[in-house]
Amino acid sequence: MCEVAGEHAYTGNLLDGTSRLHEKNGTELRHFNFVSCFAEKAVVPAGSAVPVQADVPLWQAALLGCGVMTGIGAVRNAAKVQIGETVAVIGCGGVGLQVVAGARLAGASKIIAVDMQPANLERARKHGATHVVDASKKNVVADVMAIVPGGVDHAFEVVGRPETIRTAWDVIRAGATAIVVGLAPRGVEVSIPAIEFLSEKGLKGSLYGSANVPVELPQMIAMAGEGRINVADVVSHVTDLDGIEAAFERLRKGDGARTLVIIDEKIAGSLEGINKA
């Protein structure tokens, strides 16, 4: 993990403490997480720029370098899921669907997708889920235990809420580890009965798929080119910058999977395969 980047990522500045973005009147603007992904043009650290082949559509590269890396990387790098193991995924939005896909690629025998949105559960099936649990109607822990008595080998929390983190903890077997991928707001705390540590269960975080991006992004691009990763199917909405507030509102409500923001249609590449909403 890059400690230097961690110190600056949420300040809105670059690694040298400066911002390269300004309004016309000179007012300084902030870079979001070094990337400035809602700016038409931006300066980024050289280490944040990863070359990709010219024939890769940039919208695909954007998804591969964000949600795909985070989700599949959590399976590959943080959990190291092995063939035949069992997995539960709590939250099947844009990133959670990639956790499901990562579990499929790893050869998991049972992949249980948990979400409150029927559309997300249907997408999870397409990405490799063997079982789905509607969290709005059922007792998630009881349902997962009915599918895998004793608990799953790996659980991934991809929401960022105390209650779903606790659910991930509750559905794993003794000796297993729950991986927290979801980003919770600052100040949020999680409560776990200390006595349960006697079962040697563990709780672990995963940031950006625990990935070595310059090495793994080309691998992800190759997997997408081979059809092993379905990038287009996680996109539930396509918008431009004028629709960004509506996109954030959908995000807050948990409506849909991934919103693709197209800033420049000429360089984004063909949107073939995407069912636009």
PDB file of C-alpha atoms in Angstrom:
ATOM      1  CA  MET A   1       0.000   0.000   0.000  1.00  0.00           C
ATOM      2  CA  CYS A   2       1.330   3.441  -0.958  1.00  0.00           C
ATOM      3  CA  GLU A   3       1.478   5.455   2.266  1.00  0.00           C
ATOM      4  CA  VAL A   4       2.487   8.654   0.478  1.00  0.00           C
ATOM      5  CA  ALA A   5      -0.572   8.545  -1.754  1.00  0.00           C
ATOM      6  CA  GLY A   6      -2.754   7.777   1.243  1.00  0.00           C
ATOM      7  CA  GLU A   7      -1.661  10.992   2.924  1.00  0.00           C
ATOM      8  CA  HIS A   8      -2.740  13.131  -0.028  1.00  0.00           C
ATOM      9  CA  ALA A   9      -5.576  11.232  -1.712  1.00  0.00           C
ATOM     10  CA  TYR A  10      -8.411  12.968   0.126  1.00  0.00           C
ATOM     11  CA  THR A  11      -6.913  16.442   0.448  1.00  0.00           C
ATOM     12  CA  GLY A  12      -7.844  17.354  -3.111  1.00  0.00           C
ATOM     13  CA  ASN A  13      -4.217  18.122  -3.932  1.00  0.00           C
ATOM     14  CA  LEU A  14      -1.522  16.319  -5.881  1.00  0.00           C
ATOM     15  CA  LEU A  15       1.510  14.661  -4.286  1.00  0.00           C
ATOM     16  CA  ASP A  16       3.404  17.943  -4.088  1.00  0.00           C
ATOM     17  CA  GLY A  17       0.525  19.587  -2.204  1.00  0.00           C
ATOM     18  CA  THR A  18      -0.607  21.729  -5.134  1.00  0.00           C
ATOM     19  CA  SER A  19      -3.661  21.811  -7.377  1.00  0.00           C
ATOM     20  CA  ARG A  20      -3.417  22.281 -11.154  1.00  0.00           C
ATOM     21  CA  LEU A  21      -7.100  23.084 -11.582  1.00  0.00           C
ATOM     22  CA  HIS A  22      -8.521  26.614 -11.370  1.00  0.00           C
ATOM     23  CA  GLU A  23     -11.624  28.517 -12.369  1.00  0.00           C
ATOM     24  CA  LYS A  24     -11.296  31.317 -14.915  1.00  0.00           C
ATOM     25  CA  ASN A  25     -11.073  33.862 -12.090  1.00  0.00           C
ATOM     26  CA  GLY A  26      -8.156  31.997 -10.532  1.00  0.00           C
ATOM     27  CA  THR A  27     -10.062  30.244  -7.746  1.00  0.00           C
ATOM     28  CA  GLU A  28      -8.316  26.981  -6.965  1.00  0.00           C
ATOM     29  CA  LEU A  29     -10.240  23.741  -7.518  1.00  0.00           C
ATOM     30  CA  ARG A  30      -9.486  20.316  -6.074  1.00  0.00           C
ATOM     31  CA  HIS A  31      -8.431  17.066  -7.707  1.00  0.00           C
ATOM     32  CA  PHE A  32     -10.612  14.169  -6.583  1.00  0.00           C
ATOM     33  CA  ASN A  33      -8.360  11.314  -5.495  1.00  0.00           C
ATOM     34  CA  PHE A  34      -5.631  12.484  -7.939  1.00  0.00           C
ATOM     35  CA  VAL A  35      -7.832  11.477 -10.879  1.00  0.00           C
ATOM     36  CA  SER A  36     -10.220  14.438 -11.287  1.00  0.00           C
ATOM     37  CA  CYS A  37     -12.544  12.061 -13.089  1.00  0.00           C
ATOM     38  CA  PHE A  38     -15.294  14.641 -13.680  1.00  0.00           C
ATOM     39  CA  ALA A  39     -12.931  17.157 -15.285  1.00  0.00           C
ATOM     40  CA  GLU A  40     -12.562  17.363 -19.055  1.00  0.00           C
ATOM     41  CA  LYS A  41      -8.789  17.670 -18.679  1.00  0.00           C
ATOM     42  CA  ALA A  42      -6.505  17.220 -15.689  1.00  0.00           C
ATOM     43  CA  VAL A  43      -2.915  16.786 -14.576  1.00  0.00           C
ATOM     44  CA  VAL A  44      -2.268  13.517 -12.713  1.00  0.00           C
ATOM     45  CA  PRO A  45       0.844  11.974 -11.125  1.00  0.00           C
ATOM     46  CA  ALA A  46       2.865   9.973 -13.640  1.00  0.00           C
ATOM     47  CA  GLY A  47       2.415   6.867 -11.508  1.00  0.00           C
ATOM     48  CA  SER A  48      -1.356   7.167 -11.873  1.00  0.00           C
ATOM     49  CA  ALA A  49      -1.219   7.030 -15.674  1.00  0.00           C
ATOM     50  CA  VAL A  50      -1.133   3.454 -17.001  1.00  0.00           C
ATOM     51  CA  PRO A  51      -0.664   2.942 -20.767  1.00  0.00           C
ATOM     52  CA  VAL A  52      -3.314   0.859 -22.545  1.00  0.00           C
ATOM     53  CA  GLN A  53      -3.526  -0.398 -26.107  1.00  0.00           C
ATOM     54  CA  ALA A  54      -4.903   2.079 -28.621  1.00  0.00           C
ATOM     55  CA  ASP A  55      -7.722  -0.290 -29.625  1.00  0.00           C
ATOM     56  CA  VAL A  56      -9.188  -0.452 -26.105  1.00  0.00           C
ATOM     57  CA  PRO A  57     -12.231   1.863 -25.832  1.00  0.00           C
ATOM     58  CA  LEU A  58     -11.556   4.412 -23.104  1.00  0.00           C
ATOM     59  CA  TRP A  59     -14.917   3.781 -21.427  1.00  0.00           C
ATOM     60  CA  GLN A  60     -13.864   0.153 -20.987  1.00  0.00           C
ATOM     61  CA  ALA A  61     -10.472   1.189 -19.651  1.00  0.00           C
ATOM     62  CA  ALA A  62     -12.201   3.499 -17.160  1.00  0.00           C
ATOM     63  CA  LEU A  63     -14.340   0.659 -15.811  1.00  0.00           C
ATOM     64  CA  LEU A  64     -11.488  -1.847 -15.809  1.00  0.00           C
ATOM     65  CA  GLY A  65      -9.274   0.595 -13.945  1.00  0.00           C
ATOM     66  CA  CYS A  66     -11.874   1.260 -11.257  1.00  0.00           C
ATOM     67  CA  GLY A  67     -14.687  -1.117 -10.284  1.00  0.00           C
ATOM     68  CA  VAL A  68     -13.302  -4.161 -12.076  1.00  0.00           C
ATOM     69  CA  MET A  69      -9.888  -3.795 -10.480  1.00  0.00           C
ATOM     70  CA  THR A  70     -11.445  -3.216  -7.067  1.00  0.00           C
ATOM     71  CA  GLY A  71     -13.824  -6.179  -7.225  1.00  0.00           C
ATOM     72  CA  ILE A  72     -11.770  -8.839  -8.961  1.00  0.00           C
ATOM     73  CA  GLY A  73      -8.637  -7.692  -7.155  1.00  0.00           C
ATOM     74  CA  ALA A  74     -10.304  -8.214  -3.772  1.00  0.00           C
ATOM     75  CA  VAL A  75     -10.955 -11.834  -4.743  1.00  0.00           C
ATOM     76  CA  ARG A  76      -7.516 -12.455  -6.230  1.00  0.00           C
ATOM     77  CA  ASN A  77      -5.298 -10.474  -3.902  1.00  0.00           C
ATOM     78  CA  ALA A  78      -7.035  -9.877  -0.581  1.00  0.00           C
ATOM     79  CA  ALA A  79      -8.952 -13.146  -0.178  1.00  0.00           C
ATOM     80  CA  LYS A  80      -7.005 -15.380  -2.570  1.00  0.00           C
ATOM     81  CA  VAL A  81     -10.090 -17.477  -3.270  1.00  0.00           C
ATOM     82  CA  GLN A  82      -9.240 -21.025  -4.347  1.00  0.00           C
ATOM     83  CA  ILE A  83     -11.018 -23.520  -6.609  1.00  0.00           C
ATOM     84  CA  GLY A  84     -13.976 -25.126  -4.866  1.00  0.00           C
ATOM     85  CA  GLU A  85     -14.293 -22.582  -2.056  1.00  0.00           C
ATOM     86  CA  THR A  86     -17.566 -20.858  -1.187  1.00  0.00           C
ATOM     87  CA  VAL A  87     -18.214 -17.124  -1.399  1.00  0.00           C
ATOM     88  CA  ALA A  88     -20.895 -14.664  -0.308  1.00  0.00           C
ATOM     89  CA  VAL A  89     -21.044 -11.170  -1.806  1.00  0.00           C
ATOM     90  CA  ILE A  90     -22.973  -8.602   0.250  1.00  0.00           C
ATOM     91  CA  GLY A  91     -23.950  -5.802  -2.132  1.00  0.00           C
ATOM     92  CA  CYS A  92     -24.092  -6.345  -5.892  1.00  0.00           C
ATOM     93  CA  GLY A  93     -23.741  -2.910  -7.415  1.00  0.00           C
ATOM     94  CA  GLY A  94     -21.021  -2.032  -9.901  1.00  0.00           C
ATOM     95  CA  VAL A  95     -18.161  -3.255  -7.697  1.00  0.00           C
ATOM     96  CA  GLY A  96     -20.001  -6.152  -6.082  1.00  0.00           C
ATOM     97  CA  LEU A  97     -20.790  -7.604  -9.503  1.00  0.00           C
ATOM     98  CA  GLN A  98     -17.073  -7.682 -10.206  1.00  0.00           C
ATOM     99  CA  VAL A  99     -16.500  -9.538  -6.939  1.00  0.00           C
ATOM    100  CA  VAL A 100     -19.022 -12.092  -8.203  1.00  0.00           C
ATOM    101  CA  ALA A 101     -17.160 -12.286 -11.518  1.00  0.00           C
ATOM    102  CA  GLY A 102     -13.850 -12.642  -9.694  1.00  0.00           C
ATOM    103  CA  ALA A 103     -15.204 -15.521  -7.628  1.00  0.00           C
ATOM    104  CA  ARG A 104     -16.373 -17.222 -10.816  1.00  0.00           C
ATOM    105  CA  LEU A 105     -12.970 -16.771 -12.425  1.00  0.00           C
ATOM    106  CA  ALA A 106     -11.338 -18.194  -9.290  1.00  0.00           C
ATOM    107  CA  GLY A 107     -13.425 -21.359  -9.546  1.00  0.00           C
ATOM    108  CA  ALA A 108     -15.585 -20.905  -6.445  1.00  0.00           C
ATOM    109  CA  SER A 109     -18.106 -23.735  -6.099  1.00  0.00           C
ATOM    110  CA  LYS A 110     -20.898 -21.637  -4.595  1.00  0.00           C
ATOM    111  CA  ILE A 111     -21.267 -17.886  -5.098  1.00  0.00           C
ATOM    112  CA  ILE A 112     -24.082 -16.329  -3.080  1.00  0.00           C
ATOM    113  CA  ALA A 113     -25.121 -12.836  -4.179  1.00  0.00           C
ATOM    114  CA  VAL A 114     -26.943 -10.687  -1.618  1.00  0.00           C
ATOM    115  CA  ASP A 115     -28.707  -7.440  -2.526  1.00  0.00           C
ATOM    116  CA  MET A 116     -31.978  -5.571  -2.014  1.00  0.00           C
ATOM    117  CA  GLN A 117     -32.490  -4.779  -5.709  1.00  0.00           C
ATOM    118  CA  PRO A 118     -33.935  -7.571  -7.896  1.00  0.00           C
ATOM    119  CA  ALA A 119     -32.210  -6.118 -10.979  1.00  0.00           C
ATOM    120  CA  ASN A 120     -28.822  -6.358  -9.282  1.00  0.00           C
ATOM    121  CA  LEU A 121     -29.491  -9.959  -8.281  1.00  0.00           C
ATOM    122  CA  GLU A 122     -30.355 -10.769 -11.893  1.00  0.00           C
ATOM    123  CA  ARG A 123     -27.110  -9.147 -13.028  1.00  0.00           C
ATOM    124  CA  ALA A 124     -25.263 -11.164 -10.396  1.00  0.00           C
ATOM    125  CA  ARG A 125     -26.632 -14.385 -11.878  1.00  0.00           C
ATOM    126  CA  LYS A 126     -25.315 -13.357 -15.287  1.00  0.00           C
ATOM    127  CA  HIS A 127     -21.890 -12.715 -13.766  1.00  0.00           C
ATOM    128  CA  GLY A 128     -21.679 -16.125 -12.145  1.00  0.00           C
ATOM    129  CA  ALA A 129     -23.715 -16.191  -8.928  1.00  0.00           C
ATOM    130  CA  THR A 130     -24.990 -19.696  -8.189  1.00  0.00           C
ATOM    131  CA  HIS A 131     -27.462 -18.480  -5.548  1.00  0.00           C
ATOM    132  CA  VAL A 132     -29.127 -15.138  -4.785  1.00  0.00           C
ATOM    133  CA  VAL A 133     -30.631 -13.775  -1.573  1.00  0.00           C
ATOM    134  CA  ASP A 134     -33.018 -10.810  -1.553  1.00  0.00           C
ATOM    135  CA  ALA A 135     -31.906  -8.896   1.539  1.00  0.00           C
ATOM    136  CA  SER A 136     -35.121  -6.861   1.587  1.00  0.00           C
ATOM    137  CA  LYS A 137     -37.290  -9.914   2.202  1.00  0.00           C
ATOM    138  CA  LYS A 138     -35.210 -12.561   3.932  1.00  0.00           C
ATOM    139  CA  ASN A 139     -32.930 -13.274   6.875  1.00  0.00           C
ATOM    140  CA  VAL A 140     -29.619 -13.084   5.058  1.00  0.00           C
ATOM    141  CA  VAL A 141     -27.554 -14.980   7.621  1.00  0.00           C
ATOM    142  CA  ALA A 142     -30.070 -17.810   7.896  1.00  0.00           C
ATOM    143  CA  ASP A 143     -30.410 -18.075   4.125  1.00  0.00           C
ATOM    144  CA  VAL A 144     -26.657 -18.183   3.537  1.00  0.00           C
ATOM    145  CA  MET A 145     -26.260 -20.794   6.271  1.00  0.00           C
ATOM    146  CA  ALA A 146     -28.995 -22.873   4.627  1.00  0.00           C
ATOM    147  CA  ILE A 147     -26.989 -22.873   1.391  1.00  0.00           C
ATOM    148  CA  VAL A 148     -23.603 -23.459   3.062  1.00  0.00           C
ATOM    149  CA  PRO A 149     -24.077 -24.981   6.532  1.00  0.00           C
ATOM    150  CA  GLY A 150     -21.521 -23.597   8.955  1.00  0.00           C
ATOM    151  CA  GLY A 151     -20.760 -20.561   6.815  1.00  0.00           C
ATOM    152  CA  VAL A 152     -18.872 -19.635   3.675  1.00  0.00           C
ATOM    153  CA  ASP A 153     -15.110 -19.625   3.178  1.00  0.00           C
ATOM    154  CA  HIS A 154     -15.092 -15.977   2.106  1.00  0.00           C
ATOM    155  CA  ALA A 155     -17.543 -13.093   2.474  1.00  0.00           C
ATOM    156  CA  PHE A 156     -17.140  -9.745   0.738  1.00  0.00           C
ATOM    157  CA  GLU A 157     -18.911  -6.637   2.013  1.00  0.00           C
ATOM    158  CA  VAL A 158     -19.336  -4.179  -0.862  1.00  0.00           C
ATOM    159  CA  VAL A 159     -21.692  -1.592   0.634  1.00  0.00           C
ATOM    160  CA  GLY A 160     -19.854   0.277   3.395  1.00  0.00           C
ATOM    161  CA  ARG A 161     -22.413   0.089   6.196  1.00  0.00           C
ATOM    162  CA  PRO A 162     -21.980  -1.270   9.738  1.00  0.00           C
ATOM    163  CA  GLU A 163     -24.908  -3.656   9.405  1.00  0.00           C
ATOM    164  CA  THR A 164     -23.659  -5.198   6.166  1.00  0.00           C
ATOM    165  CA  ILE A 165     -20.125  -5.507   7.518  1.00  0.00           C
ATOM    166  CA  ARG A 166     -21.610  -7.365  10.480  1.00  0.00           C
ATOM    167  CA  THR A 167     -23.580  -9.575   8.079  1.00  0.00           C
ATOM    168  CA  ALA A 168     -20.384 -10.473   6.228  1.00  0.00           C
ATOM    169  CA  TRP A 169     -18.825 -11.430   9.559  1.00  0.00           C
ATOM    170  CA  ASP A 170     -21.843 -13.501  10.578  1.00  0.00           C
ATOM    171  CA  VAL A 171     -21.978 -15.605   7.391  1.00  0.00           C
ATOM    172  CA  ILE A 172     -18.367 -16.833   7.380  1.00  0.00           C
ATOM    173  CA  ARG A 173     -17.303 -20.142   8.888  1.00  0.00           C
ATOM    174  CA  ALA A 174     -14.879 -20.512  11.786  1.00  0.00           C
ATOM    175  CA  GLY A 175     -11.354 -19.637  10.674  1.00  0.00           C
ATOM    176  CA  ALA A 176     -12.546 -17.671   7.642  1.00  0.00           C
ATOM    177  CA  THR A 177     -12.105 -13.982   6.863  1.00  0.00           C
ATOM    178  CA  ALA A 178     -14.620 -11.341   5.823  1.00  0.00           C
ATOM    179  CA  ILE A 179     -13.224  -8.814   3.335  1.00  0.00           C
ATOM    180  CA  VAL A 180     -14.539  -5.248   3.564  1.00  0.00           C
ATOM    181  CA  VAL A 181     -14.485  -3.601   0.145  1.00  0.00           C
ATOM    182  CA  GLY A 182     -17.245  -1.042   0.739  1.00  0.00           C
ATOM    183  CA  LEU A 183     -16.258   2.491   1.703  1.00  0.00           C
ATOM    184  CA  ALA A 184     -17.898   3.654   4.928  1.00  0.00           C
ATOM    185  CA  PRO A 185     -18.059   7.344   5.918  1.00  0.00           C
ATOM    186  CA  ARG A 186     -15.496   8.639   8.390  1.00  0.00           C
ATOM    187  CA  GLY A 187     -16.534   8.103  11.993  1.00  0.00           C
ATOM    188  CA  VAL A 188     -18.619   5.004  11.320  1.00  0.00           C
ATOM    189  CA  GLU A 189     -17.859   2.142  13.705  1.00  0.00           C
ATOM    190  CA  VAL A 190     -18.594  -1.575  13.548  1.00  0.00           C
ATOM    191  CA  SER A 191     -19.499  -3.725  16.543  1.00  0.00           C
ATOM    192  CA  ILE A 192     -18.500  -7.401  16.696  1.00  0.00           C
ATOM    193  CA  PRO A 193     -18.809  -9.693  19.747  1.00  0.00           C
ATOM    194  CA  ALA A 194     -15.247 -10.134  21.002  1.00  0.00           C
ATOM    195  CA  ILE A 195     -15.951 -13.696  22.095  1.00  0.00           C
ATOM    196  CA  GLU A 196     -16.288 -14.675  18.436  1.00  0.00           C
ATOM    197  CA  PHE A 197     -12.593 -14.076  17.841  1.00  0.00           C
ATOM    198  CA  LEU A 198     -12.117 -17.413  19.601  1.00  0.00           C
ATOM    199  CA  SER A 199     -13.433 -18.982  16.404  1.00  0.00           C
ATOM    200  CA  GLU A 200     -10.385 -17.478  14.617  1.00  0.00           C
ATOM    201  CA  LYS A 201     -12.593 -15.550  12.243  1.00  0.00           C
ATOM    202  CA  GLY A 202     -11.001 -12.456  10.728  1.00  0.00           C
ATOM    203  CA  LEU A 203     -11.990  -9.074   9.307  1.00  0.00           C
ATOM    204  CA  LYS A 204      -9.817  -7.488   6.615  1.00  0.00           C
ATOM    205  CA  GLY A 205     -10.030  -4.427   4.414  1.00  0.00           C
ATOM    206  CA  SER A 206      -9.237  -4.236   0.718  1.00  0.00           C
ATOM    207  CA  LEU A 207      -8.382  -0.933  -0.970  1.00  0.00           C
ATOM    208  CA  TYR A 208      -8.629  -0.793  -4.761  1.00  0.00           C
ATOM    209  CA  GLY A 209      -8.459  -4.564  -4.980  1.00  0.00           C
ATOM    210  CA  SER A 210      -5.148  -4.661  -3.086  1.00  0.00           C
ATOM    211  CA  ALA A 211      -3.768  -4.442  -6.609  1.00  0.00           C
ATOM    212  CA  ASN A 212      -0.471  -3.695  -8.306  1.00  0.00           C
ATOM    213  CA  VAL A 213      -2.145  -1.581 -10.963  1.00  0.00           C
ATOM    214  CA  PRO A 214       0.604  -1.290 -13.625  1.00  0.00           C
ATOM    215  CA  VAL A 215       0.870  -5.082 -13.631  1.00  0.00           C
ATOM    216  CA  GLU A 216      -2.767  -6.068 -13.193  1.00  0.00           C
ATOM    217  CA  LEU A 217      -4.581  -3.540 -15.393  1.00  0.00           C
ATOM    218  CA  PRO A 218      -3.073  -5.001 -18.603  1.00  0.00           C
ATOM    219  CA  GLN A 219      -4.155  -8.429 -17.337  1.00  0.00           C
ATOM    220  CA  MET A 220      -7.713  -7.174 -16.815  1.00  0.00           C
ATOM    221  CA  ILE A 221      -7.758  -5.637 -20.296  1.00  0.00           C
ATOM    222  CA  ALA A 222      -6.637  -8.950 -21.792  1.00  0.00           C
ATOM    223  CA  MET A 223      -9.324 -10.842 -19.857  1.00  0.00           C
ATOM    224  CA  ALA A 224     -11.985  -8.441 -21.135  1.00  0.00           C
ATOM    225  CA  GLY A 225     -10.714  -8.892 -24.682  1.00  0.00           C
ATOM    226  CA  GLU A 226     -10.997 -12.668 -24.278  1.00  0.00           C
ATOM    227  CA  GLY A 227     -14.577 -12.344 -23.051  1.00  0.00           C
ATOM    228  CA  ARG A 228     -13.760 -13.599 -19.548  1.00  0.00           C
ATOM    229  CA  ILE A 229     -14.912 -10.288 -18.014  1.00  0.00           C
ATOM    230  CA  ASN A 230     -18.191  -8.680 -19.106  1.00  0.00           C
ATOM    231  CA  VAL A 231     -17.549  -4.961 -18.750  1.00  0.00           C
ATOM    232  CA  ALA A 232     -20.612  -3.660 -20.576  1.00  0.00           C
ATOM    233  CA  ASP A 233     -23.201  -5.583 -18.583  1.00  0.00           C
ATOM    234  CA  VAL A 234     -22.451  -3.766 -15.312  1.00  0.00           C
ATOM    235  CA  VAL A 235     -23.426  -0.429 -16.893  1.00  0.00           C
ATOM    236  CA  SER A 236     -27.006   0.412 -15.965  1.00  0.00           C
ATOM    237  CA  HIS A 237     -26.965   4.102 -16.983  1.00  0.00           C
ATOM    238  CA  VAL A 238     -25.031   6.327 -19.394  1.00  0.00           C
ATOM    239  CA  THR A 239     -24.924  10.096 -18.940  1.00  0.00           C
ATOM    240  CA  ASP A 240     -22.906  13.217 -19.635  1.00  0.00           C
ATOM    241  CA  LEU A 241     -21.760  15.804 -17.101  1.00  0.00           C
ATOM    242  CA  ASP A 242     -25.168  17.496 -17.192  1.00  0.00           C
ATOM    243  CA  GLY A 243     -26.660  14.369 -15.648  1.00  0.00           C
ATOM    244  CA  ILE A 244     -24.108  13.947 -12.886  1.00  0.00           C
ATOM    245  CA  GLU A 245     -26.387  15.052 -10.036  1.00  0.00           C
ATOM    246  CA  ALA A 246     -29.033  12.529 -11.070  1.00  0.00           C
ATOM    247  CA  ALA A 247     -26.311   9.885 -11.201  1.00  0.00           C
ATOM    248  CA  PHE A 248     -25.257  10.672  -7.631  1.00  0.00           C
ATOM    249  CA  GLU A 249     -28.874  10.499  -6.505  1.00  0.00           C
ATOM    250  CA  ARG A 250     -29.164   7.000  -7.999  1.00  0.00           C
ATOM    251  CA  LEU A 251     -25.963   6.094  -6.194  1.00  0.00           C
ATOM    252  CA  ARG A 252     -27.371   7.301  -2.882  1.00  0.00           C
ATOM    253  CA  LYS A 253     -30.532   5.250  -3.420  1.00  0.00           C
ATOM    254  CA  GLY A 254     -28.679   2.145  -4.558  1.00  0.00           C
ATOM    255  CA  ASP A 255     -30.529   2.321  -7.875  1.00  0.00           C
ATOM    256  CA  GLY A 256     -28.775   0.492 -10.689  1.00  0.00           C
ATOM    257  CA  ALA A 257     -25.260  -0.842 -10.985  1.00  0.00           C
ATOM    258  CA  ARG A 258     -22.694   1.355 -12.743  1.00  0.00           C
ATOM    259  CA  THR A 259     -23.255   4.789 -14.289  1.00  0.00           C
ATOM    260  CA  LEU A 260     -20.913   5.596 -17.157  1.00  0.00           C
ATOM    261  CA  VAL A 261     -20.158   9.312 -17.541  1.00  0.00           C
ATOM    262  CA  ILE A 262     -19.194  10.184 -21.114  1.00  0.00           C
ATOM    263  CA  ILE A 263     -17.328  13.486 -21.243  1.00  0.00           C
ATOM    264  CA  ASP A 264     -16.176  13.296 -24.870  1.00  0.00           C
ATOM    265  CA  GLU A 265     -18.020  10.906 -27.191  1.00  0.00           C
ATOM    266  CA  LYS A 266     -15.278  11.099 -29.823  1.00  0.00           C
ATOM    267  CA  ILE A 267     -12.605   9.602 -27.594  1.00  0.00           C
ATOM    268  CA  ALA A 268     -14.803   7.387 -25.394  1.00  0.00           C
ATOM    269  CA  GLY A 269     -15.081   4.715 -28.067  1.00  0.00           C
ATOM    270  CA  SER A 270     -18.008   2.666 -29.292  1.00  0.00           C
ATOM    271  CA  LEU A 271     -20.625   1.885 -26.636  1.00  0.00           C
ATOM    272  CA  GLU A 272     -21.546  -1.363 -28.358  1.00  0.00           C
ATOM    273  CA  GLY A 273     -22.939  -3.912 -25.928  1.00  0.00           C
ATOM    274  CA  ILE A 274     -24.250  -1.408 -23.385  1.00  0.00           C
ATOM    275  CA  ASN A 275     -27.964  -1.301 -22.663  1.00  0.00           C
ATOM    276  CA  LYS A 276     -28.347   2.441 -22.116  1.00  0.00           C
ATOM    277  CA  ALA A 277     -30.846   3.747 -19.565  1.00  0.00           C
TER     278      ALA A 277
END
